[in-house]
Short mmCIF file of C-alpha atoms and ligand atoms in Angstrom, two decimals:
data_model
loop_
_atom_site.label_atom_id
_atom_site.label_comp_id
_atom_site.label_asym_id
_atom_site.label_seq_id
_atom_site.Cartn_x
_atom_site.Cartn_y
_atom_site.Cartn_z
CA UNK A 204 -8.62 -16.82 12.99
CA UNK A 205 -10.76 -19.73 14.06
CA UNK A 206 -10.27 -21.58 17.35
CA UNK A 207 -12.00 -24.91 17.93
CA UNK A 208 -12.30 -25.82 21.63
CA UNK A 209 -12.13 -29.36 22.95
CA UNK A 210 -15.34 -31.13 23.97
CA UNK A 211 -16.61 -30.47 27.48
CA UNK A 212 -14.61 -27.30 28.23
CA UNK A 213 -16.05 -25.58 31.32
CA UNK A 214 -17.74 -22.17 31.05
CA UNK A 215 -15.10 -20.75 33.38
CA UNK A 216 -12.12 -21.91 31.29
CA UNK A 217 -13.80 -20.64 28.15
CA UNK A 218 -14.43 -17.24 29.72
CA UNK A 219 -10.75 -17.03 30.83
CA UNK A 220 -9.62 -17.74 27.27
CA UNK A 221 -11.96 -15.09 25.84
CA UNK A 222 -10.69 -12.52 28.38
CA UNK A 223 -7.09 -13.34 27.46
CA UNK A 224 -7.86 -12.93 23.74
CA UNK A 225 -9.65 -9.66 24.47
CA UNK A 226 -6.49 -8.35 26.16
CA UNK A 227 -4.74 -8.89 22.83
CA UNK A 228 -7.16 -6.57 21.06
CA UNK A 229 -9.37 -9.08 19.26
CA UNK A 230 -13.10 -9.54 19.56
CA UNK A 231 -14.45 -13.07 19.92
CA UNK A 232 -17.53 -14.47 18.24
CA UNK A 233 -18.78 -17.65 19.95
CA UNK A 234 -20.50 -20.32 17.98
CA UNK A 235 -21.87 -23.03 20.23
CA UNK A 236 -22.60 -26.34 18.50
CA UNK A 237 -24.10 -29.46 20.02
CA UNK A 238 -20.67 -31.00 20.66
CA UNK A 239 -18.13 -28.31 19.89
CA UNK A 240 -17.54 -24.64 20.53
CA UNK A 241 -15.89 -22.59 17.81
CA UNK A 242 -14.45 -19.13 18.51
CA UNK A 243 -14.12 -16.70 15.62
CA UNK A 244 -11.46 -14.04 16.32
CA UNK A 245 -12.29 -10.70 14.76
CA UNK A 246 -9.88 -7.79 14.29
CA UNK A 247 -6.12 -7.61 13.99
CA UNK A 248 -4.93 -11.14 14.79
CA UNK A 249 -1.34 -10.58 13.63
CA UNK A 250 -0.20 -10.34 17.25
CA UNK A 251 -1.97 -13.48 18.41
CA UNK A 252 0.55 -16.28 18.93
CA UNK A 253 -1.09 -19.13 17.04
CA UNK A 254 1.28 -21.78 18.41
CA UNK A 255 0.72 -20.68 21.99
CA UNK A 256 -3.04 -20.68 21.45
CA UNK A 257 -2.90 -24.15 19.88
CA UNK A 258 -0.88 -25.51 22.79
CA UNK A 259 -3.52 -24.65 25.43
CA UNK A 260 -5.12 -27.71 27.00
CA UNK A 261 -8.66 -26.58 26.16
CA UNK A 262 -7.91 -25.84 22.49
CA UNK A 263 -8.41 -28.50 19.84
CA UNK A 264 -7.18 -26.62 16.76
CA UNK A 265 -6.43 -23.15 15.40
CA UNK A 266 -6.69 -21.98 11.80
CA UNK A 267 -5.61 -18.68 10.33
CA UNK A 268 -8.11 -17.28 7.88
CA UNK A 269 -6.23 -14.10 7.00
CA UNK A 270 -2.50 -14.19 6.27
CA UNK A 271 -0.03 -12.69 8.77
CA UNK A 272 1.36 -10.36 6.07
CA UNK A 273 -0.48 -7.16 5.23
CA UNK A 274 1.70 -4.63 3.37
CA UNK A 275 2.66 -7.14 0.69
CA UNK A 276 -0.70 -8.92 0.54
CA UNK A 277 -2.72 -8.68 -2.64
CA UNK A 278 -5.88 -8.61 -0.52
CA UNK A 279 -4.97 -5.16 0.73
CA UNK A 280 -3.52 -3.93 -2.56
CA UNK A 281 -5.12 -5.66 -5.56
CA UNK A 282 -3.11 -3.79 -8.24
CA UNK A 283 0.36 -5.02 -9.24
CA UNK A 284 3.15 -2.91 -7.78
CA UNK A 285 5.57 -1.49 -10.33
CA UNK A 286 9.07 -0.98 -8.90
CA UNK A 287 11.12 1.67 -10.63
CA UNK A 288 14.89 1.12 -10.59
CA UNK A 289 16.45 4.34 -11.87
CA UNK A 290 13.98 4.46 -14.75
CA UNK A 291 13.69 0.69 -15.35
CA UNK A 292 10.22 -0.54 -14.42
CA UNK A 293 9.61 -4.02 -12.97
CA UNK A 294 6.15 -5.60 -12.53
CA UNK A 295 2.65 -4.83 -13.74
CA UNK A 296 3.48 -6.06 -17.25
CA UNK A 297 7.04 -4.66 -17.26
CA UNK A 298 9.54 -7.49 -17.72
CA UNK A 299 13.12 -6.92 -16.60
CA UNK A 300 16.31 -8.56 -17.81
CA UNK A 301 19.10 -8.39 -15.22
CA UNK A 302 22.47 -9.83 -16.21
CA UNK A 303 26.12 -9.78 -15.28
CA UNK A 304 28.81 -11.83 -13.58
CA UNK A 305 28.46 -13.54 -10.23
CA UNK A 306 31.33 -11.38 -8.93
CA UNK A 307 33.03 -8.24 -10.08
CA UNK A 308 36.62 -9.26 -10.85
CA UNK A 309 38.25 -6.37 -12.70
CA UNK A 310 37.34 -3.20 -14.62
CA UNK A 311 37.94 -4.91 -17.94
CA UNK A 312 35.72 -7.84 -16.95
CA UNK A 313 32.75 -5.89 -15.60
CA UNK A 314 32.75 -3.19 -18.27
CA UNK A 315 33.14 -5.77 -21.05
CA UNK A 316 30.29 -7.93 -19.75
CA UNK A 317 28.10 -4.85 -19.12
CA UNK A 318 28.55 -3.74 -22.73
CA UNK A 319 27.78 -7.22 -24.05
CA UNK A 320 24.62 -7.81 -21.99
CA UNK A 321 23.37 -4.31 -22.74
CA UNK A 322 23.73 -5.02 -26.46
CA UNK A 323 21.55 -8.11 -25.89
CA UNK A 324 18.83 -6.05 -24.21
CA UNK A 325 19.68 -6.35 -20.49
CA UNK A 326 18.34 -3.34 -18.59
CA UNK A 327 20.14 -3.78 -15.25
CA UNK A 328 23.69 -4.92 -14.51
CA UNK A 329 24.30 -7.42 -11.70
CA UNK A 330 27.64 -8.17 -10.06
CA UNK A 331 28.67 -9.10 -6.54
CA UNK A 332 31.23 -7.02 -4.67
CA UNK A 333 30.54 -8.67 -1.30
CA UNK A 334 30.19 -12.41 -1.80
CA UNK A 335 28.53 -14.80 0.66
CA UNK A 336 30.75 -17.83 0.03
CA UNK A 337 30.26 -21.15 1.78
CA UNK A 338 34.00 -21.44 2.41
CA UNK A 339 36.02 -18.64 4.02
CA UNK A 340 38.93 -19.67 1.78
CA UNK A 341 37.04 -18.88 -1.44
CA UNK A 342 37.14 -15.52 -3.23
CA UNK A 343 35.16 -13.12 -1.04
CA UNK A 344 34.65 -10.33 -3.59
CA UNK A 345 36.46 -7.04 -4.18
CA UNK A 346 34.28 -5.23 -1.60
CA UNK A 347 34.43 -1.41 -1.91
CA UNK A 348 36.68 -1.67 -4.98
CA UNK A 349 34.07 -3.91 -6.59
CA UNK A 350 31.38 -1.28 -5.97
CA UNK A 351 33.64 1.34 -7.53
CA UNK A 352 34.09 -0.85 -10.63
CA UNK A 353 30.30 -1.29 -10.87
CA UNK A 354 30.00 2.51 -10.89
CA UNK A 355 32.53 2.65 -13.71
CA UNK A 356 30.49 0.08 -15.68
CA UNK A 357 27.32 2.11 -15.03
CA UNK A 358 29.04 5.26 -16.30
CA UNK A 359 30.27 3.46 -19.39
CA UNK A 360 26.99 1.78 -20.30
CA UNK A 361 24.21 3.67 -18.51
CA UNK A 362 22.99 0.40 -16.95
CA UNK A 363 21.76 0.82 -13.36
CA UNK A 364 23.45 -1.61 -10.95
CA UNK A 365 22.15 -4.39 -8.69
CA UNK A 366 24.51 -5.70 -6.05
CA UNK A 367 24.34 -7.68 -2.83
CA UNK A 368 24.64 -6.33 0.69
CA UNK A 369 25.70 -8.75 3.41
CA UNK A 370 25.20 -6.73 6.56
CA UNK A 371 24.16 -3.42 8.06
CA UNK A 372 27.76 -2.27 8.52
CA UNK A 373 28.12 -1.82 4.73
CA UNK A 374 25.01 0.35 4.31
CA UNK A 375 26.94 3.60 3.80
CA UNK A 376 28.79 2.11 0.84
CA UNK A 377 25.49 1.31 -0.90
CA UNK A 378 24.09 4.84 -1.04
CA UNK A 379 24.34 5.19 -4.79
CA UNK A 380 23.59 1.57 -5.68
CA UNK A 381 20.43 1.52 -7.81
CA UNK A 382 19.00 -1.72 -6.40
CA UNK A 383 20.23 -3.51 -3.29
CA UNK A 384 20.13 -7.31 -3.36
CA UNK A 385 19.48 -9.33 -0.22
CA UNK A 386 20.88 -12.77 -0.94
CA UNK A 387 19.32 -16.10 -0.07
CA UNK A 388 21.54 -16.48 2.98
CA UNK A 389 20.38 -13.16 4.41
CA UNK A 390 16.66 -13.46 3.72
CA UNK A 391 16.02 -13.69 7.43
CA UNK A 392 18.67 -11.23 8.59
CA UNK A 393 15.98 -9.21 10.31
CA UNK A 394 18.27 -6.39 11.47
CA UNK A 395 19.34 -5.87 7.87
CA UNK A 396 15.74 -6.03 6.59
CA UNK A 397 14.68 -3.39 9.13
CA UNK A 398 17.49 -1.06 8.03
CA UNK A 399 16.53 -1.53 4.38
CA UNK A 400 12.98 -0.64 5.39
CA UNK A 401 14.23 2.82 6.34
CA UNK A 402 15.60 3.44 2.85
CA UNK A 403 13.56 4.51 -0.16
CA UNK A 404 15.53 2.36 -2.53
CA UNK A 405 14.55 -0.74 -4.55
CA UNK A 406 15.39 -4.03 -2.84
CA UNK A 407 15.78 -7.38 -4.58
CA UNK A 408 14.85 -9.95 -1.96
CA UNK A 409 15.90 -13.51 -2.78
CA UNK A 410 14.19 -16.54 -1.31
CA UNK A 411 16.24 -18.36 1.32
CA UNK A 412 17.73 -21.77 0.62
CA UNK A 413 15.08 -23.58 2.64
CA UNK A 414 12.39 -21.00 3.20
CA UNK A 415 8.67 -21.19 2.54
CA UNK A 416 6.84 -18.60 0.48
CA UNK A 417 5.18 -17.36 3.65
CA UNK A 418 8.59 -16.77 5.21
CA UNK A 419 9.71 -14.93 2.06
CA UNK A 420 6.64 -12.72 2.27
CA UNK A 421 7.17 -12.09 5.98
CA UNK A 422 10.71 -10.93 5.16
CA UNK A 423 9.29 -8.57 2.50
CA UNK A 424 6.88 -7.41 5.20
CA UNK A 425 9.83 -6.42 7.42
CA UNK A 426 11.10 -4.08 4.70
CA UNK A 427 7.67 -2.71 3.82
CA UNK A 428 6.55 -2.23 7.42
CA UNK A 429 9.45 0.23 7.71
CA UNK A 430 7.98 2.26 4.85
CA UNK A 431 10.03 0.99 1.90
CA UNK A 432 7.54 -0.47 -0.54
CA UNK A 433 9.98 -0.94 -3.40
CA UNK A 434 10.53 -4.68 -3.03
CA UNK A 435 11.03 -7.23 -5.82
CA UNK A 436 10.94 -10.93 -4.89
CA UNK A 437 13.23 -13.52 -6.45
CA UNK A 438 12.78 -17.29 -6.68
CA UNK A 439 16.29 -18.78 -6.93
CA UNK A 440 15.75 -22.44 -6.14
CA UNK A 441 15.44 -24.24 -2.83
CA UNK A 442 17.12 -27.21 -1.18
CA UNK A 443 15.47 -30.52 -1.88
CA UNK A 444 16.72 -34.11 -1.87
CA UNK A 445 17.92 -34.11 -5.46
CA UNK A 446 21.47 -33.07 -6.27
CA UNK A 447 21.73 -33.25 -10.04
CA UNK A 448 21.02 -29.52 -10.00
CA UNK A 449 22.45 -27.11 -7.41
CA UNK A 450 18.94 -26.34 -6.14
CA UNK A 451 15.39 -27.16 -7.21
CA UNK A 452 13.72 -24.33 -9.07
CA UNK A 453 10.25 -23.92 -7.59
CA UNK A 454 8.47 -22.43 -10.57
CA UNK A 455 5.03 -22.84 -9.02
CA UNK A 456 6.23 -20.15 -6.63
CA UNK A 457 5.76 -17.61 -9.42
CA UNK A 458 1.99 -17.93 -10.00
CA UNK A 459 1.47 -18.65 -6.28
CA UNK A 460 3.29 -15.47 -5.26
CA UNK A 461 1.32 -13.53 -7.86
CA UNK A 462 -1.84 -14.70 -6.12
CA UNK A 463 -0.59 -13.83 -2.67
CA UNK A 464 1.21 -10.56 -3.29
CA UNK A 465 1.19 -7.50 -5.53
CA UNK A 466 5.02 -7.34 -5.52
CA UNK A 467 6.93 -8.21 -8.72
CA UNK A 468 8.45 -11.71 -8.84
CA UNK A 469 11.56 -12.50 -10.85
CA UNK A 470 13.46 -15.78 -11.30
CA UNK A 471 17.16 -16.63 -11.09
CA UNK A 472 17.71 -19.78 -13.18
CA UNK A 473 21.49 -19.56 -12.67
CA UNK A 474 21.62 -20.21 -8.91
CA UNK A 475 18.54 -22.44 -9.17
CA UNK A 476 20.26 -24.96 -11.42
CA UNK A 477 24.00 -24.31 -11.04
CA UNK A 478 24.52 -25.46 -14.63
CA UNK A 479 24.88 -23.14 -17.62
CA UNK A 480 23.11 -25.59 -19.93
CA UNK A 481 20.02 -25.57 -17.65
CA UNK A 482 19.73 -21.78 -17.58
CA UNK A 483 18.11 -21.50 -20.99
CA UNK A 484 15.27 -24.04 -20.54
CA UNK A 485 14.47 -22.84 -17.02
CA UNK A 486 14.74 -19.17 -17.98
CA UNK A 487 12.26 -19.76 -20.78
CA UNK A 488 9.95 -21.74 -18.47
CA UNK A 489 10.08 -18.96 -15.87
CA UNK A 490 9.15 -16.43 -18.54
CA UNK A 491 6.28 -18.62 -19.73
CA UNK A 492 4.79 -19.04 -16.25
CA UNK A 493 4.54 -15.32 -15.64
CA UNK A 494 7.78 -14.13 -14.01
CA UNK A 495 8.30 -10.36 -14.11
CA UNK A 496 11.92 -10.79 -15.09
CA UNK A 497 15.07 -12.90 -15.06
CA UNK A 498 18.39 -12.40 -13.30
CA UNK A 499 21.11 -14.34 -15.10
CA UNK A 500 24.83 -14.78 -14.55
CA UNK A 501 26.95 -14.00 -17.60
CA UNK A 502 30.76 -14.24 -17.78
CA UNK A 503 33.13 -13.55 -20.65
CA UNK A 504 35.37 -16.44 -19.56
CA UNK A 505 33.41 -18.91 -17.40
CA UNK A 506 36.35 -21.35 -17.21
CA UNK A 507 38.35 -18.75 -15.28
CA UNK A 508 35.54 -17.11 -13.32
CA UNK A 509 36.35 -16.54 -9.65
CA UNK A 510 32.85 -17.61 -8.67
CA UNK A 511 30.02 -19.66 -10.23
CA UNK A 512 31.69 -20.29 -13.61
CA UNK A 513 29.72 -23.54 -14.05
CA UNK A 514 26.40 -21.70 -14.17
CA UNK A 515 27.52 -18.65 -16.14
CA UNK A 516 26.43 -18.09 -19.73
CA UNK A 517 28.84 -16.68 -22.27
CA UNK A 518 27.66 -13.37 -23.75
CA UNK A 519 26.68 -15.02 -27.04
CA UNK A 520 24.59 -17.62 -25.17
CA UNK A 521 22.90 -14.83 -23.25
CA UNK A 522 22.12 -13.01 -26.46
CA UNK A 523 20.37 -16.08 -27.87
CA UNK A 524 18.41 -16.61 -24.66
CA UNK A 525 17.36 -12.95 -24.45
CA UNK A 526 16.00 -13.25 -27.96
CA UNK A 527 14.00 -16.35 -27.12
CA UNK A 528 12.69 -14.75 -23.93
CA UNK A 529 11.32 -11.87 -25.98
CA UNK A 530 9.50 -14.33 -28.20
CA UNK A 531 8.03 -16.23 -25.22
CA UNK A 532 6.95 -12.89 -23.75
CA UNK A 533 4.68 -12.33 -26.73
CA UNK A 534 2.57 -15.30 -25.65
CA UNK A 535 3.33 -15.48 -21.89
CA UNK A 536 0.57 -15.77 -19.33
CA UNK A 537 0.98 -12.33 -17.78
C1 PEP B 2015 24.11 -14.12 -6.16
O1 PEP B 2015 23.13 -13.63 -6.74
O2 PEP B 2015 25.29 -13.92 -6.53
C2 PEP B 2015 23.90 -15.02 -5.03
C3 PEP B 2015 24.84 -15.27 -4.15
O3 PEP B 2015 22.67 -15.54 -5.02
P1 PEP B 2015 21.87 -16.33 -3.87
O4 PEP B 2015 21.83 -15.42 -2.70
O5 PEP B 2015 20.54 -16.58 -4.49
O6 PEP B 2015 22.64 -17.60 -3.60
MN1 MN B 2016 26.60 -16.45 -8.12
#
């Protein structure tokens, strides 16, 4: 971290600042120019409050040189992390296809869709049992029954399951879930992230509706700092000013995250666009720009889906897309 002091700061004030920084465990290198003094902070600066430092009357500006995240930083771990979800590998050249309905609705629905997406090459089955709906009057998911139906679908097809947790109180119910999803709305539920850090289970961490990549990585850091390194990041679109699509898919996030972190990065073109007809082009684009996988909503009867029918592919549309994704993969950048 670099701290530029204002012109004409007294020796005494400067010494007080250096003492205060020393108390926080960092060493200070002073570089005295003709007009300006620059302090270089050496050591672990993660605990230094940059905003507080910048607000001091003698400080002109503060710049972080190293990022505040460590466990997930590529600087500290240059090799790609490969996350294993019950035998399915994600990252480091392993591309994953995750598919299934937005919500589990019935045994017939989830088992039927699981069979169809498996036949098209999907390796993991998604399906929400606890749904974070904007309106309390909308379908909230089948809860524990939904989890039970996901287990049935796993037994029938062999596909490991990915499903969303909404809070710490449900943790016990998720013991045999293969991969736990943290949805966009819970990306900064820090109590939940800490609890997931205690587990040794793969976590799918989705980017929040209006969160920066740094905030996404800091949330991953919460899980990893607890000892759980099995984190997969998911770009699922962010809020911008345009409303033709449900969200704006930030595809540059994929190569940028690959630079910043060793964690796998997958893309959700379903929630990013909100429109079934946009899922194919954006799924292909995500594959081409180096995503480590796609999570896609598929429904046997989108017109009657209890949630997100407008963005759900029919099984035959998914099959076509999966085929095209495989072809793009042959020439993709990663
Ligand atoms: C979902 O995957 O069903 C979901 C609710 O996604 P998000 O958290 O990205 O909105
Ligand atoms: Mn959905």
